[in-house]
């Protein structure tokens, strides 16, 4: 009796012998053929389990059901979407993002790119953390979404790719919802014990309540003190605050990011004015264009 992985059990030798072409085969040849097919099925099953097909389509939008919506700040929420089956993966390479489609407050179609905070090690679902701005067109769509609704998604897309060990260290500079592509890469690095890449994150927000994924980032810093460092910067800090204050400065970058070198890279993602200011600081500190990437 051979139990196949696709939820069906067959008396495989008897089934094979019942096929018309097998009736005239010599016993030795027939048994050998049965063994070869069994080996092939086993190999295919192992390959399928190790290399499951992703759920995304780069050319066509596919819909995914919202199964949980959790507010994590006054204007931000965590959205959990179900994949086609409990064993499905999203199929998004580390560093890539997805394009989502929705409707603005006027009913007009709008599309925006987002980076999930989940990896393909998260089976059966993916999650987005979204900051919903008062006048944001896609923000309106997410604000109106309720559990049971579908979101149209297409991907993978994006210019950044990550492979373990491609640099010695990353400096990451993020503002607001710009943390999501950083978080994806951070997770991939820290959850891979073979990846020795070090990560130095500077994360800017207005208030403490605006810091997205703070618990997760602080937990990583506690668990991996020699691999991950985070420095928070607030424009409006509370009275008791030991992080940075104001805007990210050249001095902050110099103190909390790896120094310019051929084997490091500085990643940045934030509002356009912030990205422009950071680019100026990095150039003044001697970081070449090859040492930088803007999401």
Tab-separated table of C-alpha atoms in Angstrom:
chain	number	residue	atom	x	y	z
A	1	UNK	CA	0.000	0.000	0.000
A	2	UNK	CA	1.454	3.357	-1.061
A	3	UNK	CA	0.027	6.537	0.524
A	4	UNK	CA	0.333	9.400	-1.926
A	5	UNK	CA	0.574	13.005	-0.702
A	6	UNK	CA	-2.416	14.348	-2.604
A	7	UNK	CA	-5.051	13.096	-0.139
A	8	UNK	CA	-5.558	9.783	-1.882
A	9	UNK	CA	-4.403	6.316	-1.003
A	10	UNK	CA	-3.915	3.730	-3.716
A	11	UNK	CA	-2.901	0.116	-3.778
A	12	UNK	CA	-0.295	1.333	-6.232
A	13	UNK	CA	1.142	-1.967	-7.598
A	14	UNK	CA	-2.343	-3.410	-8.207
A	15	UNK	CA	-3.483	-0.166	-9.809
A	16	UNK	CA	-0.443	-0.052	-12.092
A	17	UNK	CA	-0.818	-3.709	-13.114
A	18	UNK	CA	-4.456	-3.097	-14.046
A	19	UNK	CA	-3.482	-0.589	-16.737
A	20	UNK	CA	-3.901	-2.008	-20.297
A	21	UNK	CA	-0.295	-1.500	-21.409
A	22	UNK	CA	1.013	-3.340	-18.326
A	23	UNK	CA	-0.821	-6.580	-19.086
A	24	UNK	CA	1.815	-7.847	-21.539
A	25	UNK	CA	4.958	-6.803	-19.640
A	26	UNK	CA	7.359	-9.341	-18.164
A	27	UNK	CA	7.166	-9.471	-14.332
A	28	UNK	CA	10.732	-8.156	-13.926
A	29	UNK	CA	10.078	-5.213	-16.263
A	30	UNK	CA	6.690	-4.516	-14.679
A	31	UNK	CA	8.114	-4.448	-11.136
A	32	UNK	CA	10.964	-2.217	-12.278
A	33	UNK	CA	8.520	0.206	-13.902
A	34	UNK	CA	6.439	0.305	-10.723
A	35	UNK	CA	9.535	1.116	-8.673
A	36	UNK	CA	10.622	3.885	-11.062
A	37	UNK	CA	7.195	5.540	-11.044
A	38	UNK	CA	7.032	5.347	-7.255
A	39	UNK	CA	10.462	6.997	-6.983
A	40	UNK	CA	9.368	9.692	-9.441
A	41	UNK	CA	6.210	10.450	-7.493
A	42	UNK	CA	8.165	10.667	-4.251
A	43	UNK	CA	10.750	12.991	-5.797
A	44	UNK	CA	8.016	15.216	-7.242
A	45	UNK	CA	6.285	15.395	-3.874
A	46	UNK	CA	9.506	16.345	-2.078
A	47	UNK	CA	10.256	19.029	-4.676
A	48	UNK	CA	6.733	20.400	-4.385
A	49	UNK	CA	6.983	20.600	-0.602
A	50	UNK	CA	10.368	22.336	-0.736
A	51	UNK	CA	9.450	24.618	-3.644
A	52	UNK	CA	5.757	25.478	-3.296
A	53	UNK	CA	4.279	27.679	-5.986
A	54	UNK	CA	3.661	31.288	-4.998
A	55	UNK	CA	0.197	32.832	-5.003
A	56	UNK	CA	1.095	36.017	-6.894
A	57	UNK	CA	0.752	36.768	-10.600
A	58	UNK	CA	3.078	39.473	-11.997
A	59	UNK	CA	0.711	40.263	-14.883
A	60	UNK	CA	-2.776	39.926	-13.441
A	61	UNK	CA	-4.449	41.104	-10.252
A	62	UNK	CA	-5.612	38.364	-7.904
A	63	UNK	CA	-7.956	38.861	-4.974
A	64	UNK	CA	-7.154	37.919	-1.375
A	65	UNK	CA	-9.647	37.952	1.483
A	66	UNK	CA	-9.084	40.149	4.531
A	67	UNK	CA	-9.424	37.883	7.567
A	68	UNK	CA	-8.239	40.229	10.311
A	69	UNK	CA	-7.889	43.998	10.698
A	70	UNK	CA	-6.163	45.299	13.827
A	71	UNK	CA	-5.685	48.977	14.625
A	72	UNK	CA	-2.163	49.485	15.989
A	73	UNK	CA	-2.194	53.293	16.243
A	74	UNK	CA	-4.782	56.047	15.741
A	75	UNK	CA	-4.146	56.057	11.969
A	76	UNK	CA	-2.428	52.714	11.277
A	77	UNK	CA	-3.660	49.139	11.029
A	78	UNK	CA	-2.369	45.641	10.487
A	79	UNK	CA	-4.196	43.766	7.722
A	80	UNK	CA	-4.048	39.960	7.508
A	81	UNK	CA	-5.051	38.356	4.200
A	82	UNK	CA	-5.690	34.674	3.570
A	83	UNK	CA	-3.872	32.890	0.752
A	84	UNK	CA	-5.706	30.372	-1.481
A	85	UNK	CA	-5.007	27.400	0.837
A	86	UNK	CA	-3.651	26.985	4.385
A	87	UNK	CA	-0.426	25.624	2.829
A	88	UNK	CA	0.028	28.388	0.245
A	89	UNK	CA	2.877	30.904	0.260
A	90	UNK	CA	2.727	34.417	-1.161
A	91	UNK	CA	5.828	33.869	-3.322
A	92	UNK	CA	7.435	37.270	-2.723
A	93	UNK	CA	11.262	37.380	-2.831
A	94	UNK	CA	12.903	39.343	-0.015
A	95	UNK	CA	13.206	42.997	-1.024
A	96	UNK	CA	10.274	42.962	-3.461
A	97	UNK	CA	6.841	44.536	-3.052
A	98	UNK	CA	3.291	44.169	-4.363
A	99	UNK	CA	0.925	46.471	-6.246
A	100	UNK	CA	-2.556	46.799	-4.745
A	101	UNK	CA	-5.682	48.233	-6.371
A	102	UNK	CA	-8.570	50.022	-4.720
A	103	UNK	CA	-10.977	52.968	-4.892
A	104	UNK	CA	-10.536	56.480	-3.525
A	105	UNK	CA	-13.257	58.572	-1.857
A	106	UNK	CA	-14.544	59.614	-5.296
A	107	UNK	CA	-14.822	56.032	-6.512
A	108	UNK	CA	-11.852	56.382	-8.848
A	109	UNK	CA	-9.443	53.470	-9.265
A	110	UNK	CA	-6.114	53.897	-7.493
A	111	UNK	CA	-3.022	51.705	-7.241
A	112	UNK	CA	-0.130	51.816	-4.769
A	113	UNK	CA	2.870	49.657	-3.885
A	114	UNK	CA	3.188	48.068	-0.444
A	115	UNK	CA	5.698	45.737	1.168
A	116	UNK	CA	4.285	42.885	3.291
A	117	UNK	CA	5.855	42.418	6.715
A	118	UNK	CA	5.531	38.644	6.324
A	119	UNK	CA	7.910	36.268	4.557
A	120	UNK	CA	7.352	33.042	2.650
A	121	UNK	CA	8.036	31.223	5.918
A	122	UNK	CA	4.586	32.498	6.956
A	123	UNK	CA	2.272	29.890	5.471
A	124	UNK	CA	-1.316	30.487	4.435
A	125	UNK	CA	-1.436	34.272	4.834
A	126	UNK	CA	0.351	37.581	4.372
A	127	UNK	CA	0.185	40.834	6.327
A	128	UNK	CA	0.394	44.526	5.496
A	129	UNK	CA	0.942	47.368	7.944
A	130	UNK	CA	-0.666	50.497	6.504
A	131	UNK	CA	-0.603	54.083	7.720
A	132	UNK	CA	-3.860	55.702	6.606
A	133	UNK	CA	-3.373	59.383	5.866
A	134	UNK	CA	-6.405	61.754	6.052
A	135	UNK	CA	-6.292	62.679	2.357
A	136	UNK	CA	-4.566	59.555	1.042
A	137	UNK	CA	-6.361	57.991	-1.921
A	138	UNK	CA	-5.378	54.412	-1.149
A	139	UNK	CA	-5.660	55.197	2.560
A	140	UNK	CA	-9.403	55.690	2.014
A	141	UNK	CA	-9.700	52.207	0.533
A	142	UNK	CA	-7.899	50.570	3.466
A	143	UNK	CA	-9.854	52.643	5.980
A	144	UNK	CA	-13.115	51.367	4.480
A	145	UNK	CA	-12.024	47.725	4.314
A	146	UNK	CA	-13.695	45.303	6.694
A	147	UNK	CA	-13.022	41.641	7.416
A	148	UNK	CA	-14.370	39.503	4.589
A	149	UNK	CA	-13.551	42.063	1.887
A	150	UNK	CA	-11.107	41.239	-0.920
A	151	UNK	CA	-7.984	43.140	-1.960
A	152	UNK	CA	-6.706	43.036	-5.554
A	153	UNK	CA	-2.949	42.356	-5.618
A	154	UNK	CA	-0.350	41.947	-8.353
A	155	UNK	CA	3.380	41.170	-8.102
A	156	UNK	CA	6.183	40.641	-7.327
A	157	UNK	CA	7.669	43.995	-8.319
A	158	UNK	CA	10.524	46.251	-7.269
A	159	UNK	CA	14.198	46.943	-7.986
A	160	UNK	CA	15.801	45.662	-4.771
A	161	UNK	CA	16.886	42.057	-4.298
A	162	UNK	CA	18.467	40.481	-1.251
A	163	UNK	CA	20.620	37.406	-0.863
A	164	UNK	CA	22.256	36.401	2.441
A	165	UNK	CA	25.763	37.777	2.769
A	166	UNK	CA	25.606	40.235	-0.127
A	167	UNK	CA	26.934	42.923	2.240
A	168	UNK	CA	28.706	42.897	5.580
A	169	UNK	CA	26.258	45.373	7.086
A	170	UNK	CA	23.195	47.436	6.254
A	171	UNK	CA	22.477	50.906	7.492
A	172	UNK	CA	18.722	51.488	7.266
A	173	UNK	CA	17.091	54.911	7.487
A	174	UNK	CA	13.296	54.888	7.591
A	175	UNK	CA	10.519	57.360	8.250
A	176	UNK	CA	6.912	56.483	9.110
A	177	UNK	CA	5.498	53.687	6.961
A	178	UNK	CA	8.874	53.475	5.203
A	179	UNK	CA	9.729	50.912	7.868
A	180	UNK	CA	7.897	48.093	6.054
A	181	UNK	CA	10.495	47.271	3.357
A	182	UNK	CA	13.189	47.508	6.026
A	183	UNK	CA	11.291	45.196	8.350
A	184	UNK	CA	10.958	42.567	5.645
A	185	UNK	CA	14.741	42.510	5.079
A	186	UNK	CA	15.458	42.652	8.830
A	187	UNK	CA	13.261	39.612	9.455
A	188	UNK	CA	14.863	37.656	6.623
A	189	UNK	CA	18.343	38.345	8.009
A	190	UNK	CA	17.681	37.750	11.702
A	191	UNK	CA	15.547	34.641	11.228
A	192	UNK	CA	18.290	32.997	9.172
A	193	UNK	CA	20.976	31.735	11.600
A	194	UNK	CA	23.410	31.326	8.699
A	195	UNK	CA	23.141	35.001	7.732
A	196	UNK	CA	25.768	37.033	9.581
A	197	UNK	CA	24.796	40.416	8.114
A	198	UNK	CA	24.556	43.192	10.705
A	199	UNK	CA	21.767	45.763	10.591
A	200	UNK	CA	21.790	49.316	11.964
A	201	UNK	CA	18.376	51.025	11.790
A	202	UNK	CA	17.525	54.700	12.311
A	203	UNK	CA	13.749	55.103	12.434
A	204	UNK	CA	12.093	58.537	12.473
A	205	UNK	CA	8.536	59.398	13.518
A	206	UNK	CA	6.573	62.316	14.964
A	207	UNK	CA	5.451	60.773	18.287
A	208	UNK	CA	5.878	57.494	20.148
A	209	UNK	CA	2.388	56.433	19.048
A	210	UNK	CA	3.471	56.761	15.414
A	211	UNK	CA	6.235	54.143	15.708
A	212	UNK	CA	5.076	51.159	13.670
A	213	UNK	CA	6.172	47.638	14.682
A	214	UNK	CA	7.947	49.020	17.756
A	215	UNK	CA	7.409	45.886	19.845
A	216	UNK	CA	8.798	43.674	17.079
A	217	UNK	CA	11.816	45.923	16.506
A	218	UNK	CA	12.607	46.158	20.223
A	219	UNK	CA	12.257	42.389	20.552
A	220	UNK	CA	14.738	41.868	17.717
A	221	UNK	CA	17.162	44.297	19.383
A	222	UNK	CA	16.923	42.362	22.659
A	223	UNK	CA	17.208	38.938	21.036
A	224	UNK	CA	19.990	39.770	18.569
A	225	UNK	CA	22.083	42.474	20.303
A	226	UNK	CA	25.172	41.724	18.201
A	227	UNK	CA	23.338	41.663	14.875
A	228	UNK	CA	20.660	44.350	15.101
A	229	UNK	CA	20.636	47.885	16.499
A	230	UNK	CA	17.743	50.383	16.357
A	231	UNK	CA	17.855	54.117	17.091
A	232	UNK	CA	14.499	55.891	17.284
A	233	UNK	CA	14.163	59.585	16.399
A	234	UNK	CA	11.052	61.598	17.318
A	235	UNK	CA	10.028	65.073	16.249
A	236	UNK	CA	7.826	65.399	19.338
A	237	UNK	CA	9.371	63.169	22.017
A	238	UNK	CA	7.871	62.574	25.467
A	239	UNK	CA	9.531	64.021	28.565
A	240	UNK	CA	11.389	60.790	29.319
A	241	UNK	CA	13.106	59.952	26.038
A	242	UNK	CA	16.580	58.532	25.390
A	243	UNK	CA	16.431	58.451	21.596
A	244	UNK	CA	17.041	61.153	19.011
A	245	UNK	CA	15.050	64.371	18.772
A	246	UNK	CA	14.048	66.402	15.741
A	247	UNK	CA	15.038	65.320	12.242
A	248	UNK	CA	17.669	62.727	11.298
A	249	UNK	CA	20.966	64.577	11.148
A	250	UNK	CA	24.322	63.899	9.554
A	251	UNK	CA	25.723	63.300	13.040
A	252	UNK	CA	23.078	60.675	13.806
A	253	UNK	CA	23.951	58.801	10.629
A	254	UNK	CA	27.640	58.983	11.455
A	255	UNK	CA	26.999	57.597	14.956
A	256	UNK	CA	24.426	54.906	14.181
A	257	UNK	CA	25.205	53.582	10.683
A	258	UNK	CA	28.208	51.643	9.381
A	259	UNK	CA	30.961	53.852	7.972
A	260	UNK	CA	31.369	54.082	4.175
A	261	UNK	CA	32.966	50.910	2.785
A	262	UNK	CA	32.639	48.731	-0.340
A	263	UNK	CA	30.905	45.949	1.616
A	264	UNK	CA	28.104	47.993	3.247
A	265	UNK	CA	24.908	49.520	1.919
A	266	UNK	CA	22.599	52.239	3.209
A	267	UNK	CA	18.893	51.696	2.511
A	268	UNK	CA	16.411	54.540	2.885
A	269	UNK	CA	12.654	54.840	2.668
A	270	UNK	CA	10.487	57.731	3.803
A	271	UNK	CA	8.663	60.853	2.655
A	272	UNK	CA	10.318	62.603	-0.347
A	273	UNK	CA	11.655	65.589	1.671
A	274	UNK	CA	13.273	63.197	4.145
A	275	UNK	CA	14.804	61.063	1.382
A	276	UNK	CA	16.258	64.184	-0.235
A	277	UNK	CA	17.768	65.408	3.028
A	278	UNK	CA	19.209	61.968	3.830
A	279	UNK	CA	20.780	61.736	0.364
A	280	UNK	CA	22.538	65.056	1.007
A	281	UNK	CA	23.816	63.862	4.395
A	282	UNK	CA	25.071	60.576	2.939
A	283	UNK	CA	26.955	62.311	0.132
A	284	UNK	CA	28.596	64.667	2.641
A	285	UNK	CA	29.691	61.664	4.741
A	286	UNK	CA	31.342	59.957	1.765
A	287	UNK	CA	28.790	57.302	0.843
A	288	UNK	CA	28.962	56.691	-2.907
A	289	UNK	CA	25.898	55.963	-5.045
A	290	UNK	CA	26.861	52.258	-5.062
A	291	UNK	CA	26.575	52.246	-1.283
A	292	UNK	CA	23.005	53.559	-1.307
A	293	UNK	CA	19.539	52.373	-2.289
A	294	UNK	CA	16.216	54.214	-2.037
A	295	UNK	CA	13.009	52.179	-1.976
